């Protein structure tokens, strides 16, 4: 039951973000601050609740190999999703699938949203790194090691990504029913991942558990370097350094509770 509650809380940010993205637009600096705040929170979570736990359970080599595998898998699939998201005029820089302009006030969505598949590609990316994250959250709950910092990091990262993805789908002409339906399916899948982690995986050998934890850390780290942090800095400038710090501090405090 605890795993189900945590899963619903973490995944509810996807639904809330989708609702917001389908109806409202925000100033571009606000979107950048939200993305960078999420990046700071994820840095704490991957270091202290994912990779460190993987190292303590399986040793440095198992943890390191799992992290590298997670980073490689996410990077390869993320690059493929960026190509799939391209519109008629590919962007010269940044991530095609994370079209912040689609959710920003007084901005024209990129062709990745209007003539490509940016929203659906971002949905796929959120699912790609969200499954190992949520499985790791379930494992933390199953073995009684907390998980508050990871829960907060997942929530604050899910919201802006769903908001931008929903706005991209709206710019492509998708109906609100389609937008909310797809993000609800994603939320249900990620909630199930938490329950799975708290159930069968939490009772597995420590060496076995260390691999999905390290894989999740690698996927999160790659998503930060590949998508969240570059896009946040490009759209928000130096101010995002402070919001990144704020996200890190909040997540670290939660990890000590």
PDB file of C-alpha atoms in Angstrom:
ATOM      1  CA  UNK A   1       0.000   0.000   0.000  1.00  0.00           C
ATOM      2  CA  UNK A   2       2.864   2.397   0.783  1.00  0.00           C
ATOM      3  CA  UNK A   3       4.398   1.662  -2.609  1.00  0.00           C
ATOM      4  CA  UNK A   4       1.083   2.318  -4.332  1.00  0.00           C
ATOM      5  CA  UNK A   5       0.675   5.640  -2.510  1.00  0.00           C
ATOM      6  CA  UNK A   6       4.223   6.736  -3.365  1.00  0.00           C
ATOM      7  CA  UNK A   7       3.717   5.650  -6.962  1.00  0.00           C
ATOM      8  CA  UNK A   8       0.495   7.607  -7.298  1.00  0.00           C
ATOM      9  CA  UNK A   9       2.100  10.718  -5.784  1.00  0.00           C
ATOM     10  CA  UNK A  10       5.147  10.528  -8.065  1.00  0.00           C
ATOM     11  CA  UNK A  11       3.084   9.842 -11.185  1.00  0.00           C
ATOM     12  CA  UNK A  12       0.380  12.394 -10.379  1.00  0.00           C
ATOM     13  CA  UNK A  13       2.848  15.075 -11.466  1.00  0.00           C
ATOM     14  CA  UNK A  14       2.569  13.719 -15.012  1.00  0.00           C
ATOM     15  CA  UNK A  15      -1.197  14.184 -15.020  1.00  0.00           C
ATOM     16  CA  UNK A  16      -0.997  17.627 -13.396  1.00  0.00           C
ATOM     17  CA  UNK A  17       1.687  18.704 -15.856  1.00  0.00           C
ATOM     18  CA  UNK A  18      -0.338  17.400 -18.797  1.00  0.00           C
ATOM     19  CA  UNK A  19      -3.398  19.316 -17.596  1.00  0.00           C
ATOM     20  CA  UNK A  20      -1.359  22.510 -17.226  1.00  0.00           C
ATOM     21  CA  UNK A  21       0.362  22.129 -20.596  1.00  0.00           C
ATOM     22  CA  UNK A  22      -2.928  21.570 -22.386  1.00  0.00           C
ATOM     23  CA  UNK A  23      -4.414  24.808 -21.058  1.00  0.00           C
ATOM     24  CA  UNK A  24      -1.807  27.394 -20.033  1.00  0.00           C
ATOM     25  CA  UNK A  25       1.462  28.953 -21.118  1.00  0.00           C
ATOM     26  CA  UNK A  26       4.206  30.205 -18.803  1.00  0.00           C
ATOM     27  CA  UNK A  27       7.069  32.707 -19.140  1.00  0.00           C
ATOM     28  CA  UNK A  28      10.134  31.027 -20.567  1.00  0.00           C
ATOM     29  CA  UNK A  29      12.367  31.827 -17.533  1.00  0.00           C
ATOM     30  CA  UNK A  30       9.814  30.133 -15.254  1.00  0.00           C
ATOM     31  CA  UNK A  31       9.970  26.972 -17.336  1.00  0.00           C
ATOM     32  CA  UNK A  32      13.770  27.061 -17.231  1.00  0.00           C
ATOM     33  CA  UNK A  33      13.729  27.461 -13.451  1.00  0.00           C
ATOM     34  CA  UNK A  34      11.384  24.497 -13.094  1.00  0.00           C
ATOM     35  CA  UNK A  35      13.632  22.314 -15.241  1.00  0.00           C
ATOM     36  CA  UNK A  36      16.812  23.335 -13.427  1.00  0.00           C
ATOM     37  CA  UNK A  37      15.197  22.888  -9.991  1.00  0.00           C
ATOM     38  CA  UNK A  38      14.280  19.358 -11.046  1.00  0.00           C
ATOM     39  CA  UNK A  39      17.856  18.783 -12.236  1.00  0.00           C
ATOM     40  CA  UNK A  40      19.246  19.790  -8.836  1.00  0.00           C
ATOM     41  CA  UNK A  41      16.858  17.452  -7.036  1.00  0.00           C
ATOM     42  CA  UNK A  42      17.761  14.577  -9.359  1.00  0.00           C
ATOM     43  CA  UNK A  43      21.495  15.094  -8.724  1.00  0.00           C
ATOM     44  CA  UNK A  44      20.977  14.401  -5.020  1.00  0.00           C
ATOM     45  CA  UNK A  45      18.691  11.443  -5.692  1.00  0.00           C
ATOM     46  CA  UNK A  46      20.998   9.709  -8.159  1.00  0.00           C
ATOM     47  CA  UNK A  47      24.065  10.204  -5.950  1.00  0.00           C
ATOM     48  CA  UNK A  48      22.663   9.327  -2.520  1.00  0.00           C
ATOM     49  CA  UNK A  49      19.613   7.144  -3.177  1.00  0.00           C
ATOM     50  CA  UNK A  50      20.542   5.318  -6.371  1.00  0.00           C
ATOM     51  CA  UNK A  51      24.258   4.964  -7.033  1.00  0.00           C
ATOM     52  CA  UNK A  52      25.417   4.898  -3.412  1.00  0.00           C
ATOM     53  CA  UNK A  53      22.817   2.253  -2.585  1.00  0.00           C
ATOM     54  CA  UNK A  54      23.864   0.238  -5.651  1.00  0.00           C
ATOM     55  CA  UNK A  55      27.507   0.429  -4.549  1.00  0.00           C
ATOM     56  CA  UNK A  56      26.735  -0.678  -0.987  1.00  0.00           C
ATOM     57  CA  UNK A  57      24.711  -3.674  -2.229  1.00  0.00           C
ATOM     58  CA  UNK A  58      26.780  -4.880  -5.151  1.00  0.00           C
ATOM     59  CA  UNK A  59      30.233  -3.338  -4.919  1.00  0.00           C
ATOM     60  CA  UNK A  60      31.931  -0.742  -7.069  1.00  0.00           C
ATOM     61  CA  UNK A  61      32.309  -2.789 -10.272  1.00  0.00           C
ATOM     62  CA  UNK A  62      28.706  -3.914 -10.410  1.00  0.00           C
ATOM     63  CA  UNK A  63      27.501  -0.392  -9.611  1.00  0.00           C
ATOM     64  CA  UNK A  64      29.837   1.228 -12.142  1.00  0.00           C
ATOM     65  CA  UNK A  65      28.903  -1.172 -14.937  1.00  0.00           C
ATOM     66  CA  UNK A  66      25.194  -0.733 -14.198  1.00  0.00           C
ATOM     67  CA  UNK A  67      25.534   3.055 -14.264  1.00  0.00           C
ATOM     68  CA  UNK A  68      27.429   2.991 -17.564  1.00  0.00           C
ATOM     69  CA  UNK A  69      24.823   0.660 -19.065  1.00  0.00           C
ATOM     70  CA  UNK A  70      21.978   2.947 -17.995  1.00  0.00           C
ATOM     71  CA  UNK A  71      23.735   6.004 -19.417  1.00  0.00           C
ATOM     72  CA  UNK A  72      24.512   4.299 -22.735  1.00  0.00           C
ATOM     73  CA  UNK A  73      20.989   2.956 -23.198  1.00  0.00           C
ATOM     74  CA  UNK A  74      19.358   6.310 -22.418  1.00  0.00           C
ATOM     75  CA  UNK A  75      21.797   8.282 -24.599  1.00  0.00           C
ATOM     76  CA  UNK A  76      21.314   6.031 -27.632  1.00  0.00           C
ATOM     77  CA  UNK A  77      17.531   5.945 -27.331  1.00  0.00           C
ATOM     78  CA  UNK A  78      17.355   9.681 -26.568  1.00  0.00           C
ATOM     79  CA  UNK A  79      19.318  10.489 -29.728  1.00  0.00           C
ATOM     80  CA  UNK A  80      16.951   8.259 -31.714  1.00  0.00           C
ATOM     81  CA  UNK A  81      13.938  10.017 -30.177  1.00  0.00           C
ATOM     82  CA  UNK A  82      15.392  13.424 -31.083  1.00  0.00           C
ATOM     83  CA  UNK A  83      15.656  12.307 -34.703  1.00  0.00           C
ATOM     84  CA  UNK A  84      12.111  10.935 -34.580  1.00  0.00           C
ATOM     85  CA  UNK A  85      10.855  14.243 -33.178  1.00  0.00           C
ATOM     86  CA  UNK A  86      12.358  16.416 -35.915  1.00  0.00           C
ATOM     87  CA  UNK A  87      10.001  18.612 -37.863  1.00  0.00           C
ATOM     88  CA  UNK A  88      10.471  20.071 -41.301  1.00  0.00           C
ATOM     89  CA  UNK A  89      13.346  22.270 -40.057  1.00  0.00           C
ATOM     90  CA  UNK A  90      15.583  20.514 -37.528  1.00  0.00           C
ATOM     91  CA  UNK A  91      16.828  22.625 -34.601  1.00  0.00           C
ATOM     92  CA  UNK A  92      20.447  23.744 -34.740  1.00  0.00           C
ATOM     93  CA  UNK A  93      20.936  23.010 -31.031  1.00  0.00           C
ATOM     94  CA  UNK A  94      19.167  21.618 -28.024  1.00  0.00           C
ATOM     95  CA  UNK A  95      16.868  18.641 -27.710  1.00  0.00           C
ATOM     96  CA  UNK A  96      14.234  18.279 -30.417  1.00  0.00           C
ATOM     97  CA  UNK A  97      11.878  16.408 -28.089  1.00  0.00           C
ATOM     98  CA  UNK A  98      11.935  19.042 -25.301  1.00  0.00           C
ATOM     99  CA  UNK A  99      10.346  22.019 -27.063  1.00  0.00           C
ATOM    100  CA  UNK A 100      10.102  24.571 -24.249  1.00  0.00           C
ATOM    101  CA  UNK A 101       8.835  27.195 -26.720  1.00  0.00           C
ATOM    102  CA  UNK A 102       5.598  25.223 -27.097  1.00  0.00           C
ATOM    103  CA  UNK A 103       4.742  25.897 -23.441  1.00  0.00           C
ATOM    104  CA  UNK A 104       6.099  29.448 -23.267  1.00  0.00           C
ATOM    105  CA  UNK A 105       4.238  32.739 -23.572  1.00  0.00           C
ATOM    106  CA  UNK A 106       4.747  34.790 -26.732  1.00  0.00           C
ATOM    107  CA  UNK A 107       6.782  32.045 -28.354  1.00  0.00           C
ATOM    108  CA  UNK A 108       6.160  30.037 -31.489  1.00  0.00           C
ATOM    109  CA  UNK A 109       6.486  26.270 -31.077  1.00  0.00           C
ATOM    110  CA  UNK A 110       9.346  24.729 -33.023  1.00  0.00           C
ATOM    111  CA  UNK A 111       8.644  22.585 -36.046  1.00  0.00           C
ATOM    112  CA  UNK A 112       9.434  19.572 -33.850  1.00  0.00           C
ATOM    113  CA  UNK A 113       6.045  20.249 -32.245  1.00  0.00           C
ATOM    114  CA  UNK A 114       4.028  21.559 -35.175  1.00  0.00           C
ATOM    115  CA  UNK A 115       5.237  19.186 -37.898  1.00  0.00           C
ATOM    116  CA  UNK A 116       7.196  16.577 -35.944  1.00  0.00           C
ATOM    117  CA  UNK A 117       6.525  14.397 -32.933  1.00  0.00           C
ATOM    118  CA  UNK A 118       8.181  16.275 -30.064  1.00  0.00           C
ATOM    119  CA  UNK A 119       5.402  15.610 -27.557  1.00  0.00           C
ATOM    120  CA  UNK A 120       5.239  11.880 -28.186  1.00  0.00           C
ATOM    121  CA  UNK A 121       9.045  11.618 -28.220  1.00  0.00           C
ATOM    122  CA  UNK A 122       9.250  13.383 -24.863  1.00  0.00           C
ATOM    123  CA  UNK A 123       6.562  11.064 -23.493  1.00  0.00           C
ATOM    124  CA  UNK A 124       8.688   8.104 -24.595  1.00  0.00           C
ATOM    125  CA  UNK A 125      11.802   9.612 -22.983  1.00  0.00           C
ATOM    126  CA  UNK A 126       9.956  10.230 -19.702  1.00  0.00           C
ATOM    127  CA  UNK A 127       8.832   6.596 -19.724  1.00  0.00           C
ATOM    128  CA  UNK A 128      12.321   5.398 -20.631  1.00  0.00           C
ATOM    129  CA  UNK A 129      14.081   6.915 -17.636  1.00  0.00           C
ATOM    130  CA  UNK A 130      10.952   6.873 -15.447  1.00  0.00           C
ATOM    131  CA  UNK A 131      10.612   3.074 -15.317  1.00  0.00           C
ATOM    132  CA  UNK A 132      14.035   2.428 -13.704  1.00  0.00           C
ATOM    133  CA  UNK A 133      13.585   5.489 -11.446  1.00  0.00           C
ATOM    134  CA  UNK A 134      10.246   4.258 -10.171  1.00  0.00           C
ATOM    135  CA  UNK A 135      11.444   0.684  -9.780  1.00  0.00           C
ATOM    136  CA  UNK A 136      14.310   2.058  -7.676  1.00  0.00           C
ATOM    137  CA  UNK A 137      11.811   4.063  -5.613  1.00  0.00           C
ATOM    138  CA  UNK A 138       9.847   0.885  -4.974  1.00  0.00           C
ATOM    139  CA  UNK A 139      13.002  -0.994  -3.966  1.00  0.00           C
ATOM    140  CA  UNK A 140      13.844   1.777  -1.473  1.00  0.00           C
ATOM    141  CA  UNK A 141      10.412   1.430   0.069  1.00  0.00           C
ATOM    142  CA  UNK A 142      10.549  -2.369   0.084  1.00  0.00           C
ATOM    143  CA  UNK A 143      13.839  -2.521   1.961  1.00  0.00           C
ATOM    144  CA  UNK A 144      12.976   0.356   4.283  1.00  0.00           C
ATOM    145  CA  UNK A 145      15.618   2.876   3.205  1.00  0.00           C
ATOM    146  CA  UNK A 146      13.294   5.868   2.880  1.00  0.00           C
ATOM    147  CA  UNK A 147      12.879   7.164  -0.649  1.00  0.00           C
ATOM    148  CA  UNK A 148      11.597  10.683   0.163  1.00  0.00           C
ATOM    149  CA  UNK A 149      14.363  12.430  -1.759  1.00  0.00           C
ATOM    150  CA  UNK A 150      13.837  10.205  -4.780  1.00  0.00           C
ATOM    151  CA  UNK A 151      10.069  10.713  -4.589  1.00  0.00           C
ATOM    152  CA  UNK A 152      10.508  14.504  -4.524  1.00  0.00           C
ATOM    153  CA  UNK A 153      13.010  14.419  -7.382  1.00  0.00           C
ATOM    154  CA  UNK A 154      10.735  12.284  -9.547  1.00  0.00           C
ATOM    155  CA  UNK A 155       7.749  14.538  -8.827  1.00  0.00           C
ATOM    156  CA  UNK A 156       9.486  17.831  -9.608  1.00  0.00           C
ATOM    157  CA  UNK A 157      10.993  16.431 -12.809  1.00  0.00           C
ATOM    158  CA  UNK A 158       7.785  14.795 -14.018  1.00  0.00           C
ATOM    159  CA  UNK A 159       5.731  17.991 -13.808  1.00  0.00           C
ATOM    160  CA  UNK A 160       7.670  20.300 -16.173  1.00  0.00           C
ATOM    161  CA  UNK A 161       8.415  17.488 -18.627  1.00  0.00           C
ATOM    162  CA  UNK A 162       4.737  16.553 -18.839  1.00  0.00           C
ATOM    163  CA  UNK A 163       3.806  20.227 -19.150  1.00  0.00           C
ATOM    164  CA  UNK A 164       6.166  20.765 -22.089  1.00  0.00           C
ATOM    165  CA  UNK A 165       5.209  17.455 -23.699  1.00  0.00           C
ATOM    166  CA  UNK A 166       1.513  18.236 -23.393  1.00  0.00           C
ATOM    167  CA  UNK A 167       2.024  21.692 -24.885  1.00  0.00           C
ATOM    168  CA  UNK A 168       3.899  20.146 -27.817  1.00  0.00           C
ATOM    169  CA  UNK A 169       1.041  17.739 -28.428  1.00  0.00           C
ATOM    170  CA  UNK A 170      -1.405  20.654 -28.297  1.00  0.00           C
ATOM    171  CA  UNK A 171       0.697  22.564 -30.873  1.00  0.00           C
ATOM    172  CA  UNK A 172       0.541  19.509 -33.130  1.00  0.00           C
ATOM    173  CA  UNK A 173      -3.248  19.628 -32.990  1.00  0.00           C
ATOM    174  CA  UNK A 174      -3.867  16.699 -30.640  1.00  0.00           C
ATOM    175  CA  UNK A 175      -7.134  16.713 -28.691  1.00  0.00           C
ATOM    176  CA  UNK A 176      -7.175  17.198 -24.925  1.00  0.00           C
ATOM    177  CA  UNK A 177      -8.650  13.717 -24.569  1.00  0.00           C
ATOM    178  CA  UNK A 178      -5.686  12.223 -26.440  1.00  0.00           C
ATOM    179  CA  UNK A 179      -3.154  14.287 -24.485  1.00  0.00           C
ATOM    180  CA  UNK A 180      -4.528  13.415 -21.060  1.00  0.00           C
ATOM    181  CA  UNK A 181      -5.111   9.803 -22.046  1.00  0.00           C
ATOM    182  CA  UNK A 182      -1.515   9.190 -23.124  1.00  0.00           C
ATOM    183  CA  UNK A 183      -0.045  10.809 -20.022  1.00  0.00           C
ATOM    184  CA  UNK A 184      -2.484   8.879 -17.803  1.00  0.00           C
ATOM    185  CA  UNK A 185      -1.274   5.619 -19.360  1.00  0.00           C
ATOM    186  CA  UNK A 186       2.316   6.670 -18.696  1.00  0.00           C
ATOM    187  CA  UNK A 187       1.432   7.534 -15.084  1.00  0.00           C
ATOM    188  CA  UNK A 188      -0.226   4.144 -14.578  1.00  0.00           C
ATOM    189  CA  UNK A 189       2.817   2.333 -15.980  1.00  0.00           C
ATOM    190  CA  UNK A 190       5.213   4.210 -13.713  1.00  0.00           C
ATOM    191  CA  UNK A 191       2.992   3.598 -10.684  1.00  0.00           C
ATOM    192  CA  UNK A 192       3.112  -0.120 -11.461  1.00  0.00           C
ATOM    193  CA  UNK A 193       6.917   0.124 -11.648  1.00  0.00           C
ATOM    194  CA  UNK A 194       7.002   1.385  -8.040  1.00  0.00           C
ATOM    195  CA  UNK A 195       4.818  -1.518  -6.882  1.00  0.00           C
ATOM    196  CA  UNK A 196       7.024  -3.962  -8.803  1.00  0.00           C
ATOM    197  CA  UNK A 197      10.138  -2.581  -7.148  1.00  0.00           C
ATOM    198  CA  UNK A 198       8.613  -2.793  -3.666  1.00  0.00           C
ATOM    199  CA  UNK A 199       7.390  -6.347  -4.267  1.00  0.00           C
ATOM    200  CA  UNK A 200       9.444  -9.006  -6.079  1.00  0.00           C
ATOM    201  CA  UNK A 201      12.627  -6.975  -6.544  1.00  0.00           C
ATOM    202  CA  UNK A 202      12.920  -5.808  -2.926  1.00  0.00           C
ATOM    203  CA  UNK A 203      13.243  -9.435  -1.765  1.00  0.00           C
ATOM    204  CA  UNK A 204      15.973 -10.310  -4.288  1.00  0.00           C
ATOM    205  CA  UNK A 205      19.650 -10.683  -3.416  1.00  0.00           C
ATOM    206  CA  UNK A 206      21.490  -7.387  -2.754  1.00  0.00           C
ATOM    207  CA  UNK A 207      23.742  -7.995  -5.773  1.00  0.00           C
ATOM    208  CA  UNK A 208      20.682  -8.377  -7.975  1.00  0.00           C
ATOM    209  CA  UNK A 209      19.065  -5.205  -6.638  1.00  0.00           C
ATOM    210  CA  UNK A 210      22.220  -3.184  -7.194  1.00  0.00           C
ATOM    211  CA  UNK A 211      21.958  -3.507 -10.971  1.00  0.00           C
ATOM    212  CA  UNK A 212      18.566  -1.775 -11.495  1.00  0.00           C
ATOM    213  CA  UNK A 213      19.563   0.890  -8.960  1.00  0.00           C
ATOM    214  CA  UNK A 214      22.804   1.630 -10.814  1.00  0.00           C
ATOM    215  CA  UNK A 215      21.056   1.440 -14.195  1.00  0.00           C
ATOM    216  CA  UNK A 216      18.515   4.007 -12.984  1.00  0.00           C
ATOM    217  CA  UNK A 217      21.325   6.274 -11.779  1.00  0.00           C
ATOM    218  CA  UNK A 218      22.993   6.103 -15.191  1.00  0.00           C
ATOM    219  CA  UNK A 219      19.758   6.851 -17.024  1.00  0.00           C
ATOM    220  CA  UNK A 220      19.051   9.838 -14.760  1.00  0.00           C
ATOM    221  CA  UNK A 221      22.588  11.175 -15.123  1.00  0.00           C
ATOM    222  CA  UNK A 222      22.409  10.891 -18.902  1.00  0.00           C
ATOM    223  CA  UNK A 223      19.027  12.629 -19.019  1.00  0.00           C
ATOM    224  CA  UNK A 224      20.430  15.506 -16.959  1.00  0.00           C
ATOM    225  CA  UNK A 225      23.432  15.994 -19.234  1.00  0.00           C
ATOM    226  CA  UNK A 226      21.568  15.302 -22.473  1.00  0.00           C
ATOM    227  CA  UNK A 227      18.292  17.156 -21.989  1.00  0.00           C
ATOM    228  CA  UNK A 228      17.329  18.882 -18.745  1.00  0.00           C
ATOM    229  CA  UNK A 229      20.394  20.952 -17.862  1.00  0.00           C
ATOM    230  CA  UNK A 230      21.334  22.149 -21.387  1.00  0.00           C
ATOM    231  CA  UNK A 231      17.754  23.163 -22.159  1.00  0.00           C
ATOM    232  CA  UNK A 232      17.309  24.881 -18.781  1.00  0.00           C
ATOM    233  CA  UNK A 233      20.489  26.943 -19.133  1.00  0.00           C
ATOM    234  CA  UNK A 234      19.769  27.872 -22.749  1.00  0.00           C
ATOM    235  CA  UNK A 235      16.286  29.136 -21.876  1.00  0.00           C
ATOM    236  CA  UNK A 236      16.977  30.670 -18.448  1.00  0.00           C
ATOM    237  CA  UNK A 237      20.585  31.817 -18.420  1.00  0.00           C
ATOM    238  CA  UNK A 238      22.680  32.139 -15.236  1.00  0.00           C
ATOM    239  CA  UNK A 239      19.605  32.299 -12.967  1.00  0.00           C
ATOM    240  CA  UNK A 240      19.169  28.561 -13.329  1.00  0.00           C
ATOM    241  CA  UNK A 241      22.318  28.023 -11.259  1.00  0.00           C
ATOM    242  CA  UNK A 242      20.427  29.220  -8.182  1.00  0.00           C
ATOM    243  CA  UNK A 243      17.346  27.125  -8.878  1.00  0.00           C
ATOM    244  CA  UNK A 244      19.535  24.056  -9.473  1.00  0.00           C
ATOM    245  CA  UNK A 245      21.122  24.679  -6.072  1.00  0.00           C
ATOM    246  CA  UNK A 246      17.677  25.004  -4.501  1.00  0.00           C
ATOM    247  CA  UNK A 247      16.582  21.664  -5.920  1.00  0.00           C
ATOM    248  CA  UNK A 248      19.766  20.008  -4.677  1.00  0.00           C
ATOM    249  CA  UNK A 249      19.382  21.397  -1.146  1.00  0.00           C
ATOM    250  CA  UNK A 250      15.716  20.385  -0.866  1.00  0.00           C
ATOM    251  CA  UNK A 251      16.407  16.854  -2.067  1.00  0.00           C
ATOM    252  CA  UNK A 252      19.425  16.503   0.226  1.00  0.00           C
ATOM    253  CA  UNK A 253      17.432  17.619   3.265  1.00  0.00           C
ATOM    254  CA  UNK A 254      14.751  15.063   2.436  1.00  0.00           C
ATOM    255  CA  UNK A 255      17.398  12.344   2.066  1.00  0.00           C
ATOM    256  CA  UNK A 256      18.504  12.954   5.676  1.00  0.00           C
ATOM    257  CA  UNK A 257      15.015  12.503   7.170  1.00  0.00           C
TER     258      UNK A 257
END
